[in-house]
Coordinates of C-alpha atoms in Angstrom, one line a residue:
X1 CA 28.3 -16.6 25.8
X2 CA 27.8 -16.8 22.2
X3 CA 25.0 -19.3 22.4
X4 CA 22.7 -17.0 24.5
X5 CA 23.3 -14.0 22.5
X6 CA 22.3 -15.8 19.6
X7 CA 19.5 -17.0 20.9
X8 CA 18.4 -13.6 22.4
X9 CA 18.7 -11.9 19.1
X10 CA 16.6 -14.6 17.5
X11 CA 13.8 -14.1 20.2
X12 CA 13.7 -10.3 19.9
X13 CA 13.8 -10.4 16.1
X14 CA 15.0 -7.6 13.8
X15 CA 12.4 -5.1 15.4
X16 CA 14.5 -5.2 18.5
X17 CA 11.3 -6.0 20.6
X18 CA 11.4 -8.1 23.9
X19 CA 9.9 -11.5 23.5
X20 CA 6.4 -12.2 24.8
X21 CA 7.0 -13.9 28.1
X22 CA 3.3 -13.1 29.6
X23 CA 1.3 -16.2 30.8
X24 CA -1.1 -17.6 28.7
X25 CA -3.8 -16.5 31.7
X26 CA -2.6 -12.9 31.1
X27 CA -3.2 -13.4 27.2
X28 CA -6.7 -14.6 27.6
X29 CA -7.5 -11.6 30.3
X30 CA -6.1 -9.2 27.7
X31 CA -8.1 -10.8 24.6
X32 CA -11.1 -10.9 27.1
X33 CA -10.9 -7.1 27.4
X34 CA -11.1 -6.7 24.0
X35 CA -13.9 -9.0 23.3
X36 CA -15.8 -7.4 26.3
X37 CA -15.1 -4.2 24.1
X38 CA -16.6 -5.5 21.1
X39 CA -19.5 -6.7 22.8
X40 CA -20.0 -3.3 24.4
X41 CA -19.4 -1.7 20.8
X42 CA -22.0 -4.2 19.6
X43 CA -24.7 -3.3 22.1
X44 CA -24.1 0.2 21.3
X45 CA -24.6 -0.3 17.4
X46 CA -27.6 -2.3 17.9
X47 CA -29.0 0.7 20.0
X48 CA -28.2 3.4 17.6
X49 CA -29.7 0.9 14.5
X50 CA -33.0 0.9 16.4
X51 CA -33.0 4.5 16.8
X52 CA -32.3 4.9 13.1
X53 CA -35.2 2.7 12.2
X54 CA -37.3 4.6 14.4
X55 CA -36.4 7.8 12.7
X56 CA -37.0 6.3 9.4
X57 CA -40.4 4.8 10.2
X58 CA -41.4 8.3 11.5
X59 CA -40.7 10.1 8.4
X60 CA -37.1 11.7 9.7
X61 CA -34.9 9.9 6.9
X62 CA -35.8 8.8 3.2
X63 CA -33.7 5.7 3.2
X64 CA -33.7 3.0 5.8
X65 CA -30.4 2.4 7.4
X66 CA -29.1 -0.9 5.4
X67 CA -25.6 0.1 5.7
X68 CA -25.6 0.3 9.7
X69 CA -27.7 -3.0 9.5
X70 CA -24.8 -4.7 7.4
X71 CA -22.1 -3.6 9.7
X72 CA -24.0 -4.7 13.0
X73 CA -24.7 -8.3 11.0
X74 CA -20.9 -8.3 10.3
X75 CA -19.9 -7.7 13.7
X76 CA -22.2 -10.4 14.8
X77 CA -20.6 -12.7 12.6
X78 CA -17.2 -12.1 13.4
X79 CA -17.8 -12.3 17.0
X80 CA -19.8 -15.8 16.7
X81 CA -16.8 -17.3 15.2
X82 CA -14.6 -16.3 17.9
X83 CA -14.0 -19.4 20.1
X84 CA -12.5 -17.8 23.0
X85 CA -15.4 -16.3 24.5
X86 CA -16.2 -17.1 28.3
X87 CA -19.5 -18.5 29.2
X88 CA -20.5 -15.0 30.5
X89 CA -19.5 -13.2 27.4
X90 CA -21.4 -15.9 25.3
X91 CA -24.5 -15.4 27.3
X92 CA -24.3 -11.6 27.1
X93 CA -23.4 -12.2 23.2
X94 CA -26.7 -14.5 22.7
X95 CA -28.8 -11.9 24.5
X96 CA -27.6 -9.2 21.9
X97 CA -28.2 -11.5 19.1
X98 CA -31.8 -12.5 20.5
X99 CA -32.4 -8.8 20.8
X100 CA -31.0 -8.0 17.4
X101 CA -33.1 -10.7 15.9
X102 CA -36.6 -9.6 17.3
X103 CA -35.8 -6.0 16.3
X104 CA -35.0 -7.2 12.7
X105 CA -38.3 -9.3 12.5
X106 CA -40.3 -5.8 13.5
X107 CA -38.4 -3.7 11.1
X108 CA -39.2 -6.5 8.1
X109 CA -43.0 -6.5 9.2
X110 CA -43.1 -3.0 9.3
X111 CA -41.2 -2.4 5.8
X112 CA -43.4 -5.1 4.2
X113 CA -46.5 -3.3 5.5
X114 CA -45.4 0.0 4.4
X115 CA -44.7 -1.2 0.8
X116 CA -47.8 -3.4 0.4
X117 CA -50.6 -1.7 -1.5
X118 CA -53.5 -1.2 0.5
X119 CA -57.3 -1.8 -1.1

């Protein structure tokens, strides 16, 4: 019994938690849920950023929302580095990135047109 007790105590560690006996499929499913949550959050952040730029271009705010833009780009970078995306998640992510890229080009052209002097 001494050997089993020593093994079990090593497995539960100092914190006293039970060892993780979940299957890899269960772990991937839980990881997938968090990735789905990240993708939903990214979609919401892109939508909010579009609204913020629309407010800026219509005169509702004095400064463009560059901080929010940086957060969206950091989130895109973080998710793109993740190698555990399923095909459906990768497709949805690529769709979001394409949408963000088209918005970014629109905002760049609009900012450029506003800042260029007219003769």
